[in-house]
Structures are given as C-alpha cells and as structure tokens.
Amino acid sequence: MSLLNMRTTCFMAVILWLTTGSSRCQTPIPNVHGGLGAVLGVSNASVLLQDPSSETLYLGARGSILALHTSNLTWKHPSIKWEATEEERKSCMGKGKRGDDCYNYICLLEVLKDGRIYVCGSYAYNPKCAFIDPVTFVLVKEGGDKVKMENGKGKCPYDPRQPHTAVTADGVLYTASPSNFLGTMFDITRATGQEVHVHQSINWLSDPEFVSSALVRESPGDDDKIYFFFTENALEYDLYTKVRVTRLARVCKGDVGGSKTLQKSWTSFLKAQLVCQDRDSGQHYTVLTHAYPLEHRLGDPSSTHFYTLFTYQGKGERVSAVCVYSLADITKVFATGGFRDMKRNCVNSGSSESVPDPRPGQCVNDVLRARGYNSSFDMPDRVLQFAKEHPLLTNTVDAAPLLVRRGTTYTRITATNISNSDAALLHLGTDQGELHSVSIVGRTATLLQEIPLTTSVEPVNNILIHQGHVVVGSPSSLSRVPVEGCRVYSSCQVCARAAGLGCVWDLNTRACVAESPVQRESEDPLKVCGTGEGEYEHYSTIKQVD
Ligand SMILES: *[C@@H]1O[C@H](CO)[C@@H](O)[C@H](O)[C@H]1NC(C)=O
Ligand SMILES: *[C@@H]1O[C@H](CO)[C@@H](O)[C@H](O)[C@H]1NC(C)=O
Ligand SMILES: *[C@@H]1O[C@H](CO)[C@@H](O)[C@H](O)[C@H]1NC(C)=O
Ligand SMILES: *[C@@H]1O[C@H](CO)[C@@H](O)[C@H](O)[C@H]1NC(C)=O
C-alpha cells in the first residue's frame, strides 16, 4: 500500500534565507513514482539497521524486532518478540515509573564482528542486550531456552525517552548514553571488545544529550577516529547560569586506555564547540538535532563533511538550520587548538600550561610508533594527566547556515553526492512526517520537493539511503522513495528547480533527464515549462550565503 499522496505545497513559504516569504503560491508537488510504504503493525519503531551484505532492513520497536527486504519493505522473517517479563514490569512500576515506560523499547541494533546482530532494549528501566542470529532470525539462547542476555548499562538509557547514540567500527560497538536509573550519569564507551569509558571524576561531560556518532577512517589505519555529536552545559562560560552548547567529541579507535593514569578511560578523548551562526544577524543555533557524514569523494575519508541539523526557538516559531562542517576544519582545530584548563575552570581562561608531547588527542599511529609508543598504555603519565584535566579545546569549529527555514522543525538529515558534480542532495525529515529534498550547489540551497509520507502526523525518526532510494521511518510506519536521478522529478517545474543538479526537461518525452553538455543553456530553466509570468515566483533559491 502506498502512503504517498498528492499535496499542495507552497514554494515561496520555504527556506528563503531567514525570511518567511510570501504564501501566495499554490504549486502542487507531484507524486513520486514508485514510492513504497509499510504500516508496521508495531508501535514505537525507533531504530533502523541496513545490512548491506544481506539486503535486509532490521527495525527495532517496542518489544519486537522486524527483518524486512530493503528493496520492497516486505517481511523477510516473522518478527522477533522480545518483551520485558511481567516481573520486570512490576518492579519498574514499583520504582515509580509509568506503565508505558516499563516495556522493552528497542534502542540499539548493530552488526557485530562475528556477523551476529547486537540488540539492546530499555527492558523496563533495566537495559539489556541480546544477540540475533541473522540466518535464522531468532534471539540466541543459552542453557536451554533462556535468551542469552547482557547488561545494557551505558549502551542504552534506562529511560526510553532519553537520547543516545551508537556506531560500530569494524564490528566493535561504541556508544554514548545515560548510564544510570536516574539518567544523571553519562558515558561514552567502547562497549564490546576492550572496554574503555569516559573518566568520571572530572567533568568530561556535563548533562549531555547525545545526538549522533560516526566512524571516520584516516590513514594509516590506526588513525581511525570515532566522533560524537551532542549538546551539553558549557562549564567554561559561567558557573552560575546554564549555557547549552553543541559539542563534537572524538576518541581514537585504537585507544585502550592508560596503564596508570586513565586506566580503562579514553586517553584520546577531546571535545570542541561546534558553532552554527548566521554571520549577518549574529543568530546562534545551539540545539543540535542530527548530524550525518558524507564522503564527497568515494573512498577518500578526508573529503568527509558533516551535515548537521540545528533548531532554535524563535519568536513564536521554530527555526531549523543546516550547518556543514568539513573534516579538514575539524581536524585543524583538534590538531592545533589550545587546551582549556577545566580544573581551575575560570571564565574563558585558556590553558597556561604548555601542551605536552605527544599532543593529547593524537592517535597512536605509525609516527608515534616509530617513536616507541606502541599503544595508549605507553603514553607518559604527564601526558595523560594533562589529557585528563584538559578535555576541551579553546578553539571552536565554525560554520554559517547553508539553509534556514522558519516554521518547520526538521528532525533528521541525510546527504548524498550527485555523481560528476560538486552538488549534494539533502533529504530532511520533519516532525510532521514529511520528506523534503534540497539541492546544494556551491553555497546555494534549493528546495526541490516536499513529500508527505505517513498517514498519521508523526516525526521522522530515521532516514537511510539505499540504492538511489531513501527509506524513511517514523514510530509507526516506513516508506521507501526514489530520490536519485533526474527521472524522479516528474513535472517540468520540479525539474527546473533541479537544474543545479544537471537536470533538464525534455519536451519530446515530457520527462526530466540528465542534461548533456550540448544542451546546457544559461536561460531560466523554467522557460521551457511554458508557464505564465506569475509562475516564475515559484522557483525559489535560498539566498546565497558568503
Ligand atoms: C510509544 O508510543 C505511544 C503511542 O504513540 C506513545 O504514546 C508513547 O509515548 C510512546 N512511548 C515511548 C517511550 O516513546
Ligand atoms: C521483495 O524482495 C525480495 C528480495 O529482493 C524478493 O525475494 C521478494 O519476492 C519481494 N517481494 C515482493 C512482494 O515483491
Ligand atoms: C614497542 O614495540 C617494539 C617492537 O615490538 C619493542 O621493541 C619496544 O620495546 C616496544 N616499546 C614499548 C615502550 O613497549
Ligand atoms: C561524489 O562526486 C564526486 C565528484 O564527481 C565523485 O568523484 C565521487 O566519487 C562521488 N562520491 C560518492 C560517494 O558517490
């Protein structure tokens, strides 16, 4: 059954740079051909995992895990039921929690090194993890008929509503999550294999809300790093009023902790402030919602850019903004920025101590190995002592919004590369269950289409890209929409908006096609549509920034 439907949407009301624009126009947004939707028959769907090796899409919801064919969203196996026991539920409610929060909400699905799927759930405020055999799609048992379970503390929150994030690197799991019943303690850990945690005694984290995480490969291999995006209290600004800021933290994949100082704690943990600020108005966007890494040149991790989504509560309306950070800018701040002294914690004091060598935050790569440092165990105590007390860099990673949109709350962002061009295509999910496509050419953002996806108005909580389609998830439904190639723009107007992506309307076949170099024309691409004067206004480009 298709959940896609036609809807009339106004183009001028969108993403004009910091303006609401007029709302006169009524351009219908055409239906997208070949879209698929599935009503899941489950509630509180929250996690999606695409396993490329088997073309299987795993979905975690309340008390169940589904396995679907990614290409058509049909069931591949009967679903797995994994509920908290009646006893656990009673105990949860006995601790004063609402009945609704005392179910097993699936919060994590990742493929482990051995090919099994690791699944964690809030398990009635007592997080647990289990293993799924991907071939038979059943929970792995032990000692007869008992499901083999592990403690999920620090991997998932006790409270199913608290934010958290997880990522795997070579089949090893890294998580960032609240780690106690009250939701007042937090950890960033390597959760499988050799366990490493954040150091708790000094404020490495202050009331963080974890948003996203990503592995970035850097050669030589031992330079691979895991990045975590979150918001937290800025202890560096003021001791008395709470200021929330956006952070990017990173650890080295090869970090095994220190031998004396920072035992079983990250020796490479470092964080910097991410700034998303409109240079003209000075407006800061501080509430980070989601971040997505895009490798612009395939196979070249150094070409990675993070597309990040921010919101801000303006006068009576929500404002959403997209800021993009290049790995090059981030690397520069982490490699050369000053260290803030968190022990003395005075307002805006940069660190006066000299930075030790090897510089904290540096991974044990070939260069350090040649100097006799074989692992983080070998790091000198004075380096680790300094690292422990200086988790924050004084320099910030700065960007100006690529697009700003008033009155719309975006919840998820993904980005894809358009082959043979320097353009990118953004897919943005809204809190109203819509998917918006935006092309980015240079610093110019153009809204291409707005596609309502779900029958009920629910926030989009997952978007993933699969073979020229996006799979969009919300708590009770899933849709698959073709997004790549000019053919998906089924009207002349939408095709004209996609001119920056190299699309052109072919009058003979009445289809949007990739333009050949000979066809390139400098005139307004809307002209070919033969529409009246008034229609020209519908072609909207977000004002260029910079
Ligand atoms: C689960 O879904 C129900 C129905 O939509 C909602 O009322 C409830 O708040 C959700 N629970 C959680 C923990 O998200
Ligand atoms: C869905 O896709 C799978 C694998 O690609 C295929 O085996 C199955 O028959 C398809 N189901 C339907 C209903 O098209
Ligand atoms: C590092 O490894 C090399 C070769 O395996 C060894 O000779 C050296 O002693 C090690 N260094 C330390 C500090 O353990
Ligand atoms: C993105 O486009 C560039 C430029 O043409 C191309 O070299 C690269 O392979 C593309 N990357 C991906 C991930 O498709």
XYZ file of C-alpha atoms and ligand atoms in Angstrom:
602
model
C 0.000 0.000 0.000
C 1.289 3.386 -0.898
C 1.302 6.016 1.762
C 2.364 8.687 -0.630
C -0.205 11.152 -1.676
C -0.519 14.380 -3.546
C -0.440 17.532 -1.618
C -0.483 21.156 -2.413
C 2.544 22.875 -1.098
C 3.626 26.406 -1.313
C 7.082 27.051 -2.515
C 7.652 30.629 -1.512
C 6.967 29.801 2.110
C 10.166 27.855 2.245
C 13.759 28.267 3.141
C 14.249 31.736 1.879
C 17.241 32.929 3.747
C 15.915 33.977 7.136
C 12.651 35.207 5.688
C 9.267 33.583 5.663
C 8.500 34.788 2.180
C 5.080 35.206 0.652
C 2.496 32.483 0.856
C 0.512 33.253 -2.278
C 1.603 30.410 -4.469
C -0.048 27.032 -4.637
C 2.193 24.814 -6.710
C 1.181 21.179 -6.402
C 4.078 18.922 -5.548
C 3.816 15.931 -7.826
C 3.583 12.437 -6.578
C 6.748 10.429 -6.589
C 6.542 7.356 -8.750
C 7.427 4.008 -7.305
C 7.257 5.031 -3.657
C 6.529 2.246 -1.210
C 5.131 2.373 2.253
C 4.548 -0.101 5.002
C 2.359 0.149 8.048
C 4.319 -1.864 10.504
C 1.799 -3.247 12.939
C 4.194 -2.342 15.721
C 4.443 0.723 17.905
C 7.342 2.952 18.877
C 9.596 1.943 15.991
C 12.850 3.672 16.765
C 15.946 2.033 15.261
C 16.771 1.042 11.677
C 19.734 -1.041 10.610
C 20.506 -1.729 6.974
C 22.657 -4.825 6.496
C 24.160 -4.413 3.030
C 25.504 -7.972 2.918
C 22.013 -9.460 3.018
C 19.900 -6.560 1.716
C 17.984 -6.778 4.960
C 16.478 -3.890 6.857
C 16.163 -4.518 10.589
C 13.777 -2.435 12.601
C 13.508 -2.185 16.366
C 10.248 -1.197 18.026
C 8.528 -1.754 21.367
C 9.111 -5.397 22.326
C 9.845 -6.527 18.778
C 12.429 -6.612 16.015
C 11.487 -6.957 12.331
C 13.518 -8.151 9.353
C 12.362 -6.720 6.001
C 13.628 -6.848 2.431
C 15.197 -3.409 1.959
C 14.169 -3.275 -1.693
C 10.422 -3.646 -1.179
C 9.784 -3.432 2.585
C 8.140 -6.854 2.736
C 8.691 -9.262 5.618
C 11.727 -11.474 5.295
C 11.212 -13.379 8.541
C 8.488 -13.467 11.158
C 9.221 -10.773 13.735
C 11.110 -11.446 16.953
C 9.220 -10.765 20.146
C 11.439 -9.631 22.993
C 9.427 -8.273 25.891
C 10.328 -7.486 29.486
C 8.951 -10.133 31.856
C 5.875 -9.391 33.931
C 8.140 -9.410 36.990
C 10.450 -6.794 35.487
C 7.465 -4.645 34.559
C 6.078 -4.807 38.091
C 9.478 -3.948 39.551
C 9.728 -0.983 37.158
C 6.329 0.358 38.166
C 7.212 -0.335 41.811
C 10.098 2.134 41.344
C 7.568 4.789 40.407
C 7.774 4.584 36.632
C 4.729 4.887 34.391
C 3.400 1.636 32.938
C 4.000 2.957 29.438
C 7.712 3.402 30.140
C 8.070 -0.116 31.586
C 8.174 -2.009 28.275
C 11.233 -3.174 26.387
C 11.836 -0.367 23.882
C 14.492 -1.445 21.385
C 17.169 1.234 21.371
C 20.133 -0.261 19.507
C 20.707 -2.615 16.548
C 24.232 -3.101 15.213
C 26.087 -5.844 13.344
C 28.979 -7.296 15.367
C 32.303 -8.628 14.109
C 31.061 -12.232 14.056
C 28.039 -11.295 11.931
C 25.507 -11.563 14.735
C 23.214 -8.631 15.357
C 23.506 -6.940 18.717
C 20.197 -5.683 20.024
C 19.586 -3.656 23.176
C 16.347 -2.588 24.789
C 15.361 -0.437 27.751
C 13.854 -3.625 29.275
C 11.544 -1.966 31.797
C 14.135 0.559 33.034
C 16.847 -2.090 33.281
C 18.638 -2.032 29.888
C 19.603 -5.423 28.452
C 21.301 -6.567 25.280
C 20.946 -9.804 23.332
C 22.191 -11.401 20.101
C 20.272 -12.235 16.937
C 21.328 -14.987 14.553
C 20.966 -13.274 11.159
C 20.342 -16.518 9.245
C 17.504 -17.924 11.331
C 16.491 -14.508 12.730
C 15.953 -15.675 16.302
C 17.441 -14.497 19.591
C 20.485 -16.550 20.570
C 19.673 -18.831 23.523
C 21.866 -20.230 26.267
C 21.313 -23.101 28.701
C 18.228 -24.471 27.026
C 15.505 -21.992 26.246
C 16.762 -18.873 28.004
C 17.621 -15.872 25.841
C 21.302 -15.018 26.264
C 21.307 -11.510 27.719
C 23.934 -8.980 28.777
C 23.808 -5.871 30.907
C 22.902 -2.883 28.714
C 24.031 -0.224 31.192
C 25.896 2.548 29.372
C 24.838 1.180 25.980
C 21.243 2.380 26.183
C 19.425 4.658 28.607
C 17.113 3.255 31.289
C 14.562 5.866 30.241
C 13.353 5.030 26.702
C 12.863 8.760 26.008
C 16.441 9.847 26.708
C 18.662 10.479 23.691
C 21.673 8.281 22.971
C 23.774 7.177 20.007
C 25.766 4.153 18.850
C 28.098 3.258 15.984
C 30.212 0.245 15.059
C 33.766 0.314 13.753
C 34.945 -2.982 12.279
C 32.226 -4.824 14.189
C 33.116 -3.227 17.530
C 30.432 -1.184 19.244
C 30.838 2.388 20.508
C 28.012 4.006 22.452
C 27.177 7.321 24.096
C 24.332 7.101 26.565
C 22.997 7.939 30.024
C 24.203 5.150 32.287
C 22.127 5.088 35.468
C 18.495 4.701 36.530
C 18.050 8.411 37.246
C 19.562 9.347 33.895
C 22.039 11.643 35.603
C 25.270 9.813 34.737
C 26.645 9.522 31.227
C 29.234 7.528 29.388
C 30.918 7.307 26.020
C 32.301 3.807 25.750
C 33.745 1.096 23.640
C 31.012 -1.301 24.621
C 32.252 -4.556 23.088
C 35.822 -5.844 22.908
C 38.242 -3.942 25.118
C 36.030 -1.708 27.253
C 37.032 1.927 27.660
C 34.968 4.696 29.314
C 34.987 8.425 29.903
C 36.743 9.467 33.073
C 34.067 10.214 35.658
C 35.877 12.190 38.343
C 36.389 15.344 36.310
C 33.735 16.928 34.122
C 34.357 15.476 30.723
C 30.604 15.610 30.142
C 28.033 17.905 31.711
C 24.419 16.801 31.313
C 24.936 15.822 27.659
C 22.250 14.942 25.152
C 23.851 12.623 22.640
C 22.715 13.073 19.069
C 24.880 11.251 16.518
C 28.130 9.352 16.125
C 30.338 8.390 13.206
C 33.478 6.490 12.335
C 35.968 8.374 10.199
C 38.804 6.376 8.707
C 42.133 8.099 8.498
C 45.223 6.556 7.054
C 47.344 4.939 8.188
C 44.594 2.719 9.692
C 45.465 3.308 13.323
C 44.404 6.920 12.928
C 40.708 5.937 12.672
C 38.545 8.035 14.959
C 35.041 7.920 16.382
C 33.172 11.233 16.518
C 30.278 12.006 18.864
C 27.876 14.923 18.458
C 25.982 16.225 21.493
C 24.806 19.272 23.369
C 25.821 19.903 26.972
C 26.247 22.592 29.616
C 29.154 24.881 28.926
C 31.044 24.870 32.207
C 33.685 27.111 30.693
C 31.421 30.138 30.330
C 29.792 30.749 33.660
C 29.447 28.821 36.883
C 26.020 30.151 37.807
C 23.857 30.205 34.714
C 23.390 27.240 32.454
C 24.507 27.745 28.878
C 23.909 24.854 26.488
C 26.387 24.437 23.666
C 26.946 21.956 20.858
C 29.983 19.741 21.075
C 31.922 17.434 18.864
C 33.998 14.897 20.814
C 36.335 12.329 19.412
C 38.305 9.294 20.526
C 40.837 7.123 18.729
C 39.622 3.715 17.606
C 42.861 2.149 18.831
C 42.688 3.735 22.316
C 42.903 1.070 25.036
C 43.233 3.449 27.999
C 46.251 4.340 30.113
C 48.360 1.995 32.228
C 48.416 4.038 35.475
C 46.602 7.320 34.822
C 43.323 6.950 32.911
C 43.117 3.174 33.291
C 40.189 1.888 31.232
C 39.429 5.515 30.322
C 39.960 7.232 26.991
C 43.421 8.734 26.734
C 42.479 10.404 23.435
C 39.148 11.991 24.449
C 38.909 15.607 23.290
C 35.972 17.867 22.586
C 35.430 21.170 20.823
C 32.468 23.511 20.498
C 30.572 23.489 17.217
C 29.250 26.899 16.253
C 26.417 27.355 13.761
C 25.946 31.099 13.468
C 24.406 33.375 10.896
C 27.040 35.996 10.237
C 24.601 38.765 9.251
C 22.148 38.579 12.138
C 24.509 37.015 14.647
C 21.857 34.381 15.390
C 23.302 31.291 17.061
C 21.730 27.882 16.517
C 22.520 25.827 19.584
C 20.115 22.898 19.726
C 21.684 20.140 17.687
C 19.194 17.626 16.315
C 21.109 15.335 13.999
C 24.396 15.000 12.120
C 25.246 12.979 9.024
C 28.673 12.298 7.478
C 29.064 12.415 3.693
C 32.239 11.346 1.959
C 32.296 13.656 -1.060
C 34.936 11.668 -2.910
C 34.194 7.977 -2.619
C 36.981 6.152 -0.804
C 38.552 9.379 0.424
C 37.556 9.869 4.089
C 39.393 13.213 4.189
C 36.652 14.558 1.885
C 34.081 13.938 4.648
C 31.699 16.736 5.547
C 29.253 16.550 8.440
C 25.783 17.834 7.540
C 24.242 18.930 10.815
C 20.773 19.994 11.750
C 20.078 22.653 14.355
C 16.946 24.221 15.722
C 16.251 27.399 17.558
C 13.047 28.598 19.221
C 12.404 31.939 17.561
C 9.563 34.334 18.301
C 6.570 32.027 18.345
C 8.012 29.589 15.827
C 10.691 27.006 15.460
C 13.552 27.733 13.136
C 15.653 24.943 11.626
C 19.127 25.422 10.184
C 21.656 23.246 8.403
C 25.340 23.833 9.012
C 28.095 21.879 7.300
C 31.500 21.174 8.852
C 34.402 19.838 6.851
C 36.622 17.202 8.382
C 39.559 19.399 7.359
C 38.328 22.256 9.597
C 37.590 19.863 12.457
C 40.980 18.173 12.166
C 42.714 21.537 12.239
C 41.004 22.536 15.499
C 41.760 19.178 17.153
C 45.357 19.170 15.934
C 46.305 22.753 16.737
C 43.712 24.255 19.116
C 44.522 25.433 22.635
C 43.512 23.375 25.689
C 41.179 24.780 28.303
C 42.027 24.189 31.939
C 38.926 22.523 33.392
C 40.423 22.085 36.860
C 40.616 25.781 37.554
C 37.573 26.386 35.433
C 37.804 30.136 35.332
C 35.854 32.140 32.827
C 37.389 31.954 29.386
C 40.808 31.008 30.610
C 42.896 29.309 28.031
C 45.392 26.824 29.344
C 48.553 28.421 30.573
C 50.449 25.154 30.964
C 52.445 24.176 27.950
C 50.993 21.375 25.887
C 52.882 18.098 26.386
C 54.351 15.952 23.659
C 52.882 13.670 22.260
C 49.994 16.074 21.945
C 46.853 14.739 23.731
C 44.208 13.555 21.292
C 46.764 12.223 18.855
C 46.200 8.582 17.928
C 48.968 6.016 18.199
C 49.831 5.918 14.514
C 52.982 4.943 12.659
C 54.649 8.246 13.551
C 54.177 7.691 17.293
C 55.044 4.003 16.956
C 58.335 4.934 15.357
C 58.980 6.993 18.472
C 58.413 3.924 20.675
C 54.764 4.454 21.669
C 53.151 1.146 20.743
C 49.745 1.803 22.298
C 47.974 4.229 24.611
C 49.418 2.137 27.508
C 52.826 3.605 26.664
C 51.734 7.222 26.937
C 53.747 9.075 29.594
C 51.904 9.889 32.805
C 52.362 13.636 32.432
C 50.655 13.479 29.023
C 47.707 11.534 30.426
C 47.460 13.768 33.488
C 47.248 16.756 31.162
C 44.702 14.977 28.931
C 42.556 14.143 31.967
C 42.394 17.773 33.044
C 42.057 19.304 29.588
C 39.247 17.578 27.705
C 38.098 20.798 25.998
C 39.736 22.829 23.256
C 39.605 26.615 23.347
C 39.085 26.934 19.591
C 35.647 26.382 18.082
C 34.667 24.785 14.780
C 32.643 27.456 12.982
C 30.113 27.399 10.177
C 27.347 29.616 8.841
C 23.997 28.029 7.976
C 23.610 26.723 4.455
C 19.885 26.986 4.827
C 17.482 28.339 7.406
C 13.808 27.567 7.475
C 11.194 29.109 9.714
C 8.120 27.311 10.979
C 9.431 23.859 10.125
C 11.073 21.509 12.566
C 13.463 19.173 10.846
C 14.238 16.020 12.792
C 16.641 14.078 10.558
C 19.112 14.863 7.793
C 20.966 12.764 5.241
C 23.051 13.845 2.289
C 24.012 12.163 -0.951
C 26.576 13.057 -3.515
C 25.500 13.748 -7.079
C 27.899 11.924 -9.354
C 30.018 14.064 -11.657
C 29.219 17.312 -9.924
C 30.135 19.191 -6.793
C 26.483 19.257 -5.807
C 24.830 17.369 -2.963
C 21.254 16.320 -2.355
C 19.864 16.702 1.162
C 16.936 14.703 2.479
C 15.318 16.241 5.503
C 12.658 14.615 7.662
C 10.192 16.798 9.562
C 8.302 16.375 12.814
C 5.161 16.199 10.649
C 6.183 13.060 8.762
C 7.365 14.795 5.600
C 10.469 14.325 3.496
C 11.989 17.450 1.938
C 14.615 17.283 -0.809
C 17.057 20.159 -1.136
C 19.854 20.508 -3.646
C 23.098 22.121 -2.584
C 25.182 23.598 -5.380
C 28.128 25.512 -4.024
C 26.567 27.515 -1.175
C 23.159 27.728 -2.843
C 20.360 25.595 -1.443
C 17.188 24.999 -3.492
C 14.115 23.212 -2.246
C 13.135 20.584 -4.821
C 10.135 18.851 -3.341
C 8.202 18.194 -0.172
C 6.758 14.720 0.099
C 4.243 13.820 2.804
C 4.942 10.217 3.742
C 2.930 8.982 6.634
C -0.800 8.812 7.063
C -0.553 9.936 10.644
C 1.389 13.028 11.553
C 4.463 11.671 13.259
C 8.056 12.831 13.426
C 10.531 11.213 11.058
C 12.998 9.390 13.313
C 15.149 7.590 10.749
C 16.320 8.165 7.194
C 18.677 5.907 5.351
C 19.855 5.788 1.786
C 19.719 2.599 -0.222
C 20.313 2.206 -3.958
C 19.020 5.584 -5.071
C 16.104 5.445 -2.650
C 15.606 6.785 0.817
C 13.952 4.716 3.495
C 12.137 6.959 5.922
C 10.965 5.711 9.304
C 8.585 7.109 11.879
C 7.289 5.453 15.074
C 4.577 3.551 13.215
C 5.446 3.490 9.528
C 8.148 3.097 6.972
C 8.379 4.472 3.416
C 10.772 3.963 0.554
C 11.022 6.738 -2.005
C 13.202 7.000 -5.111
C 15.331 10.113 -4.834
C 18.225 9.890 -7.199
C 18.442 10.745 -10.856
C 16.542 13.411 -12.783
C 13.713 10.969 -13.575
C 12.322 11.303 -10.051
C 11.305 14.907 -10.825
C 8.081 14.233 -12.610
C 6.984 17.762 -13.501
C 8.646 20.465 -15.533
C 8.646 22.855 -12.573
C 10.377 20.484 -10.185
C 12.801 19.533 -12.939
C 13.608 23.212 -13.393
C 14.403 23.528 -9.704
C 16.831 20.624 -10.118
C 18.735 22.435 -12.870
C 21.665 22.827 -10.499
C 21.882 19.027 -10.347
C 22.236 18.870 -14.132
C 18.585 18.040 -14.852
C 16.666 19.402 -17.801
C 13.084 18.925 -19.004
C 12.871 17.074 -22.319
C 9.827 18.425 -24.164
C 9.680 15.458 -26.551
C 9.479 12.715 -23.947
C 7.962 15.003 -21.293
C 10.462 13.718 -18.786
C 13.219 15.124 -16.639
C 16.563 13.927 -17.934
C 20.226 14.481 -17.218
C 21.364 17.282 -19.494
C 24.123 16.627 -21.966
C 26.823 19.298 -22.188
C 25.468 20.494 -25.570
C 22.057 21.149 -24.101
C 23.406 23.450 -21.428
C 21.619 26.752 -21.606
C 22.067 29.778 -19.468
C 18.472 30.950 -19.642
C 15.939 30.363 -16.900
C 15.205 26.619 -16.925
C 11.567 27.364 -16.077
C 11.046 28.951 -19.503
C 10.866 25.568 -21.144
C 7.828 24.758 -18.999
C 5.875 27.438 -20.849
C 4.221 28.709 -17.723
C 2.785 32.152 -17.152
C 4.613 35.100 -15.670
C 3.275 34.562 -12.166
C 4.669 31.076 -12.032
C 8.206 32.370 -12.080
C 7.952 33.201 -8.451
C 7.634 29.531 -7.594
C 11.213 28.911 -8.475
C 12.897 29.636 -5.231
C 16.522 29.587 -4.391
C 17.760 30.217 -0.959
C 19.762 33.375 -0.907
C 23.411 32.716 -1.329
C 25.467 32.860 1.819
C 29.064 34.084 1.823
C 5.043 4.816 22.403
O 4.011 5.161 21.506
C 2.843 5.645 22.129
C 1.764 5.782 21.073
O 2.194 6.548 20.012
C 3.176 6.968 22.815
O 2.039 7.486 23.458
C 4.276 6.707 23.838
O 4.674 7.932 24.409
C 5.484 6.049 23.184
N 6.435 5.679 24.224
C 7.727 5.986 24.154
C 8.576 5.539 25.291
O 8.205 6.588 23.233
C 10.782 -8.464 -2.198
O 12.173 -8.573 -2.494
C 12.723 -9.849 -2.229
C 14.237 -9.792 -2.443
O 14.605 -8.799 -3.310
C 12.057 -10.896 -3.082
O 12.578 -12.176 -2.801
C 10.556 -10.881 -2.786
O 9.876 -11.797 -3.624
C 9.975 -9.483 -2.982
N 8.581 -9.484 -2.540
C 7.617 -8.862 -3.203
C 6.246 -8.974 -2.679
O 7.846 -8.216 -4.213
C 57.259 -1.363 21.184
O 57.377 -2.485 20.358
C 58.724 -2.726 19.938
C 58.711 -3.866 18.926
O 57.682 -4.757 19.168
C 59.593 -3.037 21.157
O 60.923 -3.258 20.783
C 59.537 -1.841 22.117
O 60.239 -2.133 23.311
C 58.075 -1.512 22.453
N 58.061 -0.284 23.224
C 57.440 -0.148 24.392
C 57.513 1.206 25.031
O 56.806 -1.049 24.914
C 30.760 12.322 -5.496
O 31.083 13.100 -6.631
C 32.477 13.197 -6.868
C 32.742 14.267 -7.866
O 32.327 13.916 -9.123
C 32.941 11.809 -7.286
O 34.293 11.855 -7.585
C 32.707 10.862 -6.100
O 33.063 9.559 -6.437
C 31.280 10.893 -5.626
N 31.212 10.268 -4.321
C 30.265 9.376 -3.993
C 30.287 8.930 -2.585
O 29.445 8.988 -4.774
